[in-house]
Coordinates of N, CA, C and O in Angstrom, one line a residue:
R1 N -46.5 22.4 -8.4 CA -45.1 22.1 -8.8 C -44.7 20.6 -8.4 O -45.3 20.1 -7.4
T2 N -43.8 20.1 -9.1 CA -43.3 18.8 -8.8 C -41.9 18.9 -8.2 O -41.1 19.7 -8.6
M3 N -41.7 18.1 -7.1 CA -40.4 18.2 -6.4 C -39.5 17.1 -6.9 O -39.9 16.0 -7.2
G4 N -38.2 17.4 -7.0 CA -37.2 16.4 -7.4 C -36.0 16.5 -6.5 O -35.7 17.5 -5.8
V5 N -35.2 15.4 -6.5 CA -34.0 15.4 -5.8 C -32.9 14.7 -6.6 O -33.2 13.7 -7.3
Q6 N -31.7 15.1 -6.5 CA -30.6 14.5 -7.1 C -29.6 14.0 -6.1 O -29.2 14.8 -5.2
L7 N -29.3 12.7 -6.1 CA -28.4 12.1 -5.1 C -27.1 11.7 -5.8 O -27.1 11.2 -6.9
Q8 N -25.9 12.0 -5.2 CA -24.7 11.6 -5.7 C -24.0 10.8 -4.6 O -23.7 11.2 -3.5
L9 N -23.8 9.5 -5.0 CA -23.1 8.5 -4.1 C -21.7 8.5 -4.5 O -21.3 8.1 -5.6
K10 N -20.8 8.8 -3.5 CA -19.4 8.8 -3.8 C -18.7 7.7 -2.9 O -18.7 7.8 -1.7
L11 N -18.2 6.7 -3.6 CA -17.5 5.6 -2.9 C -16.0 5.8 -3.0 O -15.5 6.0 -4.1
S12 N -15.3 5.9 -1.9 CA -13.8 6.1 -1.9 C -13.2 4.9 -1.1 O -13.6 4.5 0.0
Y13 N -12.1 4.4 -1.7 CA -11.3 3.3 -1.1 C -9.9 3.8 -0.7 O -9.3 4.4 -1.5
Y14 N -9.5 3.4 0.5 CA -8.2 3.8 1.0 C -7.5 2.7 1.7 O -8.1 1.8 2.2
N15 N -6.1 2.8 1.8 CA -5.3 1.9 2.6 C -5.3 2.3 4.0 O -5.3 1.5 4.9
R16 N -5.2 3.6 4.3 CA -4.9 4.1 5.6 C -6.1 5.0 6.1 O -6.6 5.7 5.3
P17 N -6.3 5.0 7.4 CA -7.4 5.9 7.9 C -7.1 7.3 7.7 O -7.9 8.2 7.6
G18 N -5.8 7.7 7.6 CA -5.4 9.1 7.4 C -5.8 9.7 6.1 O -5.9 10.9 5.9
D19 N -6.1 8.8 5.1 CA -6.5 9.3 3.8 C -8.0 9.6 3.7 O -8.4 10.1 2.7
L20 N -8.8 9.3 4.7 CA -10.2 9.5 4.7 C -10.5 11.0 4.6 O -9.8 11.9 5.2
T21 N -11.6 11.4 3.9 CA -12.0 12.8 3.8 C -12.6 13.2 5.1 O -12.5 14.3 5.6
H22 N -13.4 12.3 5.7 CA -14.0 12.5 7.0 C -13.1 12.0 8.1 O -12.7 10.9 8.2
K23 N -12.6 12.9 9.0 CA -11.7 12.6 10.1 C -12.5 12.2 11.3 O -13.2 13.1 11.9
P24 N -12.5 10.9 11.7 CA -13.3 10.5 12.9 C -12.7 11.2 14.2 O -11.5 11.4 14.3
D25 N -13.7 11.6 15.1 CA -13.3 12.2 16.4 C -12.5 11.2 17.2 O -11.5 11.6 17.9
R26 N -12.9 10.0 17.3 CA -12.2 9.0 18.1 C -11.4 8.1 17.2 O -11.6 8.1 16.0
D27 N -10.5 7.4 17.7 CA -9.6 6.6 17.0 C -10.3 5.3 16.6 O -10.0 4.2 17.2
E28 N -11.2 5.3 15.6 CA -12.0 4.2 15.2 C -11.2 3.1 14.6 O -11.5 1.9 14.7
F29 N -10.1 3.4 13.9 CA -9.4 2.5 13.0 C -8.0 2.1 13.6 O -7.2 1.7 12.9
S30 N -7.8 2.4 14.9 CA -6.5 2.1 15.4 C -6.2 0.6 15.3 O -7.0 -0.3 15.7
G31 N -5.0 0.2 14.7 CA -4.6 -1.1 14.6 C -5.3 -1.9 13.4 O -5.1 -3.1 13.2
Y32 N -6.1 -1.2 12.7 CA -6.8 -1.8 11.6 C -5.9 -1.9 10.4 O -5.3 -0.9 9.9
E33 N -5.7 -3.1 9.8 CA -4.9 -3.3 8.6 C -5.8 -3.8 7.5 O -6.3 -4.9 7.6
G34 N -6.1 -3.0 6.6 CA -6.9 -3.5 5.5 C -7.4 -2.3 4.7 O -7.0 -1.1 4.9
I35 N -8.3 -2.5 3.8 CA -8.9 -1.5 2.9 C -10.1 -0.9 3.5 O -11.0 -1.6 4.0
I36 N -10.2 0.4 3.5 CA -11.3 1.1 4.1 C -12.1 1.7 3.0 O -11.6 2.3 2.1
S37 N -13.4 1.5 3.1 CA -14.4 2.1 2.1 C -15.2 3.2 2.8 O -15.7 3.0 3.9
E38 N -15.3 4.3 2.1 CA -16.1 5.4 2.7 C -17.2 5.8 1.7 O -16.9 5.9 0.5
L39 N -18.4 5.9 2.2 CA -19.6 6.3 1.4 C -20.0 7.7 1.8 O -20.3 7.9 2.9
R40 N -20.0 8.6 0.8 CA -20.5 9.9 1.0 C -21.7 10.2 0.1 O -21.6 10.0 -1.1
I41 N -22.8 10.7 0.7 CA -24.0 11.0 -0.1 C -24.2 12.5 -0.1 O -24.4 13.1 1.0
D42 N -24.2 13.0 -1.3 CA -24.6 14.5 -1.4 C -25.9 14.6 -2.1 O -26.2 13.8 -3.0
R43 N -26.8 15.5 -1.6 CA -28.1 15.6 -2.2 C -28.3 17.0 -2.7 O -27.7 18.0 -2.2
S44 N -29.2 17.1 -3.6 CA -29.5 18.4 -4.2 C -31.0 18.5 -4.5 O -31.4 17.7 -5.4
V45 N -31.7 19.2 -3.7 CA -33.1 19.3 -3.9 C -33.4 20.4 -5.0 O -32.9 21.5 -4.9
Q46 N -34.3 20.0 -5.9 CA -34.5 20.9 -7.0 C -36.1 20.9 -7.3 O -36.7 19.9 -7.3
W47 N -36.6 22.1 -7.5 CA -38.0 22.2 -7.8 C -38.2 21.9 -9.3 O -37.3 22.2 -10.1
S48 N -39.2 21.2 -9.6 CA -39.6 20.9 -11.0 C -38.4 20.2 -11.7 O -38.0 20.6 -12.8
Y49 N -37.9 19.2 -11.0 CA -36.8 18.5 -11.6 C -37.3 17.7 -12.8 O -38.2 16.9 -12.6
V50 N -36.8 17.9 -14.0 CA -37.2 17.1 -15.1 C -36.0 16.4 -15.7 O -35.0 17.0 -15.9
R51 N -36.2 15.2 -16.1 CA -35.2 14.4 -16.7 C -35.8 13.8 -17.9 O -36.8 13.1 -17.9
R52 N -35.2 14.0 -19.1 CA -35.8 13.4 -20.3 C -35.1 12.1 -20.5 O -33.9 11.9 -20.5
S53 N -35.9 11.1 -20.5 CA -35.5 9.7 -20.6 C -36.1 9.1 -21.9 O -37.0 9.7 -22.5
P54 N -35.6 7.9 -22.3 CA -36.2 7.3 -23.5 C -37.7 7.0 -23.3 O -38.5 7.0 -24.3
V55 N -38.2 6.9 -22.1 CA -39.6 6.7 -21.9 C -40.4 7.9 -22.0 O -41.6 7.9 -22.3
G56 N -39.8 9.1 -21.7 CA -40.5 10.4 -21.7 C -39.9 11.3 -20.6 O -38.7 11.2 -20.3
I57 N -40.7 12.1 -20.1 CA -40.3 13.0 -19.0 C -40.5 12.3 -17.7 O -41.5 11.8 -17.4
A58 N -39.5 12.4 -16.8 CA -39.6 11.8 -15.5 C -39.3 12.8 -14.4 O -38.5 13.7 -14.6
F59 N -40.0 12.7 -13.4 CA -39.9 13.5 -12.2 C -39.5 12.6 -11.0 O -39.9 11.5 -11.0
G60 N -38.7 13.1 -10.1 CA -38.4 12.3 -8.9 C -36.9 12.3 -8.6 O -36.3 13.3 -8.5
V61 N -36.4 11.1 -8.4 CA -35.0 11.0 -7.8 C -34.1 10.5 -8.9 O -34.3 9.5 -9.6
E62 N -32.9 11.2 -9.0 CA -31.8 10.7 -9.9 C -30.6 10.4 -9.0 O -30.2 11.2 -8.1
A63 N -30.1 9.2 -9.2 CA -28.9 8.8 -8.4 C -27.7 8.6 -9.3 O -27.8 7.9 -10.3
T64 N -26.6 9.2 -9.0 CA -25.3 8.9 -9.7 C -24.3 8.4 -8.7 O -24.3 8.7 -7.6
V65 N -23.5 7.5 -9.3 CA -22.5 6.8 -8.4 C -21.1 7.2 -9.0 O -20.9 7.1 -10.2
M66 N -20.2 7.5 -8.1 CA -18.8 7.8 -8.5 C -17.9 7.1 -7.5 O -18.1 7.1 -6.3
V67 N -16.9 6.4 -8.1 CA -15.9 5.6 -7.3 C -14.6 6.2 -7.4 O -14.1 6.5 -8.5
T68 N -13.9 6.5 -6.3 CA -12.6 7.1 -6.3 C -11.7 6.5 -5.2 O -12.1 5.5 -4.6
G69 N -10.5 7.0 -5.1 CA -9.6 6.5 -4.1 C -8.5 5.6 -4.7 O -8.5 5.4 -5.9
S70 N -7.6 5.2 -3.9 CA -6.6 4.3 -4.4 C -6.1 3.5 -3.2 O -6.1 4.0 -2.0
Y71 N -5.6 2.3 -3.4 CA -5.1 1.5 -2.4 C -4.0 0.6 -3.1 O -4.1 0.3 -4.2
K72 N -3.1 0.2 -2.2 CA -2.0 -0.6 -2.7 C -1.9 -1.9 -1.9 O -2.0 -1.8 -0.7
L73 N -1.6 -3.0 -2.6 CA -1.4 -4.2 -1.9 C 0.0 -4.8 -2.3 O 0.3 -4.7 -3.5
F74 N 0.7 -5.4 -1.4 CA 2.0 -6.0 -1.8 C 1.8 -7.5 -1.8 O 1.2 -8.1 -0.8
D75 N 2.1 -8.2 -2.9 CA 1.9 -9.6 -3.0 C 3.3 -10.3 -3.3 O 3.9 -10.1 -4.4
V76 N 3.8 -11.1 -2.4 CA 5.1 -11.7 -2.5 C 5.1 -12.7 -3.6 O 6.1 -12.7 -4.4
Q77 N 4.0 -13.4 -3.8 CA 3.9 -14.4 -4.9 C 4.0 -13.7 -6.3 O 4.7 -14.2 -7.2
K78 N 3.4 -12.6 -6.4 CA 3.5 -11.9 -7.7 C 4.9 -11.3 -7.9 O 5.3 -11.3 -9.0
L79 N 5.5 -10.9 -6.9 CA 6.9 -10.4 -7.0 C 7.8 -11.5 -7.4 O 8.6 -11.3 -8.4
I80 N 7.7 -12.7 -6.8 CA 8.6 -13.8 -7.2 C 8.3 -14.2 -8.6 O 9.2 -14.5 -9.4
S81 N 7.0 -14.3 -9.0 CA 6.7 -14.6 -10.4 C 7.2 -13.7 -11.4 O 7.8 -14.0 -12.4
T82 N 7.2 -12.4 -11.1 CA 7.7 -11.4 -12.0 C 9.2 -11.5 -12.1 O 9.8 -11.4 -13.2
V83 N 9.9 -11.7 -11.0 CA 11.4 -11.9 -11.1 C 11.8 -13.1 -11.9 O 12.7 -13.0 -12.8
V84 N 11.1 -14.2 -11.7 CA 11.4 -15.4 -12.5 C 11.1 -15.2 -14.0 O 11.9 -15.6 -14.8
E85 N 10.0 -14.6 -14.3 CA 9.7 -14.3 -15.7 C 10.7 -13.4 -16.3 O 11.1 -13.6 -17.5
F86 N 11.2 -12.4 -15.6 CA 12.2 -11.5 -16.1 C 13.5 -12.3 -16.4 O 14.1 -12.1 -17.4
C87 N 13.9 -13.2 -15.5 CA 15.1 -14.0 -15.7 C 15.0 -14.8 -16.9 O 15.9 -15.0 -17.7
V88 N 13.8 -15.5 -17.1 CA 13.6 -16.3 -18.3 C 13.7 -15.5 -19.6 O 14.3 -15.9 -20.5
L89 N 13.0 -14.4 -19.6 CA 13.0 -13.5 -20.8 C 14.4 -13.0 -21.1 O 14.7 -12.8 -22.3
M90 N 15.2 -12.8 -20.1 CA 16.6 -12.3 -20.3 C 17.5 -13.5 -20.6 O 18.7 -13.3 -20.8
Q91 N 17.0 -14.7 -20.7 CA 17.8 -15.9 -21.0 C 18.9 -16.1 -20.0 O 20.0 -16.7 -20.3
L92 N 18.7 -15.8 -18.8 CA 19.7 -16.0 -17.7 C 19.9 -17.4 -17.4 O 21.0 -17.8 -17.1
P93 N 18.9 -18.3 -17.4 CA 19.1 -19.7 -17.1 C 20.1 -20.4 -18.1 O 21.0 -21.1 -17.7
S94 N 20.0 -20.1 -19.4 CA 20.9 -20.7 -20.3 C 22.3 -20.1 -20.2 O 23.3 -20.9 -20.3
L95 N 22.4 -18.8 -19.9 CA 23.7 -18.2 -19.7 C 24.4 -18.8 -18.4 O 25.6 -19.1 -18.4
L96 N 23.6 -19.0 -17.4 CA 24.1 -19.6 -16.1 C 24.6 -21.0 -16.4 O 25.7 -21.4 -15.9
V97 N 23.9 -21.8 -17.1 CA 24.3 -23.2 -17.4 C 25.5 -23.2 -18.2 O 26.5 -24.0 -18.0
Q98 N 25.6 -22.3 -19.2 CA 26.8 -22.2 -20.1 C 28.0 -21.8 -19.2 O 29.1 -22.4 -19.4
L99 N 27.9 -20.9 -18.3 CA 29.0 -20.4 -17.5 C 29.5 -21.6 -16.6 O 30.7 -21.8 -16.5
V100 N 28.5 -22.3 -16.0 CA 28.9 -23.5 -15.1 C 29.6 -24.5 -16.0 O 30.7 -25.1 -15.6
A101 N 29.1 -24.8 -17.1 CA 29.7 -25.9 -18.0 C 31.0 -25.5 -18.5 O 31.9 -26.4 -18.6
L102 N 31.3 -24.3 -18.8 CA 32.5 -23.9 -19.5 C 33.6 -23.5 -18.5 O 34.8 -23.6 -18.8
Y103 N 33.2 -23.1 -17.2 CA 34.3 -22.6 -16.3 C 34.3 -23.2 -14.9 O 35.2 -23.0 -14.2
C104 N 33.3 -23.9 -14.5 CA 33.2 -24.4 -13.1 C 33.2 -25.9 -12.9 O 33.0 -26.4 -11.8
L105 N 33.5 -26.7 -14.0 CA 33.6 -28.1 -13.8 C 35.0 -28.7 -13.9 O 35.1 -29.9 -14.1
G106 N 36.0 -27.9 -13.8 CA 37.3 -28.4 -13.8 C 37.8 -28.9 -15.1 O 37.7 -28.2 -16.1
F107 N 38.3 -30.2 -15.2 CA 38.8 -30.8 -16.4 C 37.7 -30.9 -17.4 O 37.9 -30.7 -18.6
L108 N 36.4 -31.2 -17.0 CA 35.3 -31.3 -18.0 C 35.1 -29.9 -18.7 O 34.7 -29.9 -19.9
S109 N 35.3 -28.9 -18.0 CA 35.1 -27.5 -18.6 C 36.1 -27.3 -19.7 O 35.7 -26.7 -20.7
S110 N 37.3 -27.7 -19.6 CA 38.3 -27.6 -20.7 C 37.8 -28.4 -21.9 O 38.0 -27.9 -23.0
I111 N 37.3 -29.6 -21.7 CA 36.8 -30.4 -22.8 C 35.6 -29.7 -23.5 O 35.5 -29.6 -24.7
Y112 N 34.7 -29.1 -22.7 CA 33.5 -28.4 -23.2 C 33.9 -27.2 -24.0 O 33.4 -26.8 -25.0
R113 N 34.9 -26.4 -23.4 CA 35.4 -25.2 -24.1 C 36.0 -25.6 -25.5 O 35.8 -24.9 -26.5
R114 N 36.8 -26.7 -25.5 CA 37.4 -27.1 -26.8 C 36.3 -27.5 -27.8 O 36.4 -27.3 -29.0
A115 N 35.3 -28.3 -27.3 CA 34.2 -28.7 -28.2 C 33.4 -27.5 -28.7 O 32.8 -27.6 -29.8
R116 N 33.3 -26.5 -27.9 CA 32.5 -25.3 -28.3 C 33.2 -24.5 -29.4 O 32.5 -23.8 -30.2
Q117 N 34.5 -24.5 -29.4 CA 35.3 -23.8 -30.4 C 35.0 -24.3 -31.8 O 35.0 -25.5 -32.1
K118 N 34.7 -23.4 -32.7 CA 34.4 -23.8 -34.1 C 35.7 -23.9 -34.9 O 36.6 -23.0 -34.8
L119 N 35.9 -24.9 -35.7 CA 37.1 -25.0 -36.6 C 36.7 -24.5 -37.9 O 35.7 -24.8 -38.5
F120 N 37.7 -23.7 -38.5 CA 37.4 -23.2 -39.9 C 38.0 -24.1 -40.9 O 38.9 -24.7 -41.0

């Protein structure tokens, strides 16, 4: 008989140590700020393991990789960029300039308001 084995490599990424599937006995991650990666290897020994491949029949080790988990990062620069893009798309700068020109410049505002009115 021919012996075979199947390996499943599971990579999990987390923000906090509390999200790990393996709970460490000691406080390994106290004070750690960052992304944690956990590698779990599951094996399955099988007799006469056969895998049909383009080359033919293969015996031996098959490895599969699975990536899971979730993590979140906060980026201040991305937040500011998003807010500025939203303001530009909503045409807030042009409305703000119009508001200042028509109502906040004193005597000049009255001139601008009269010039803005359309005559029929």
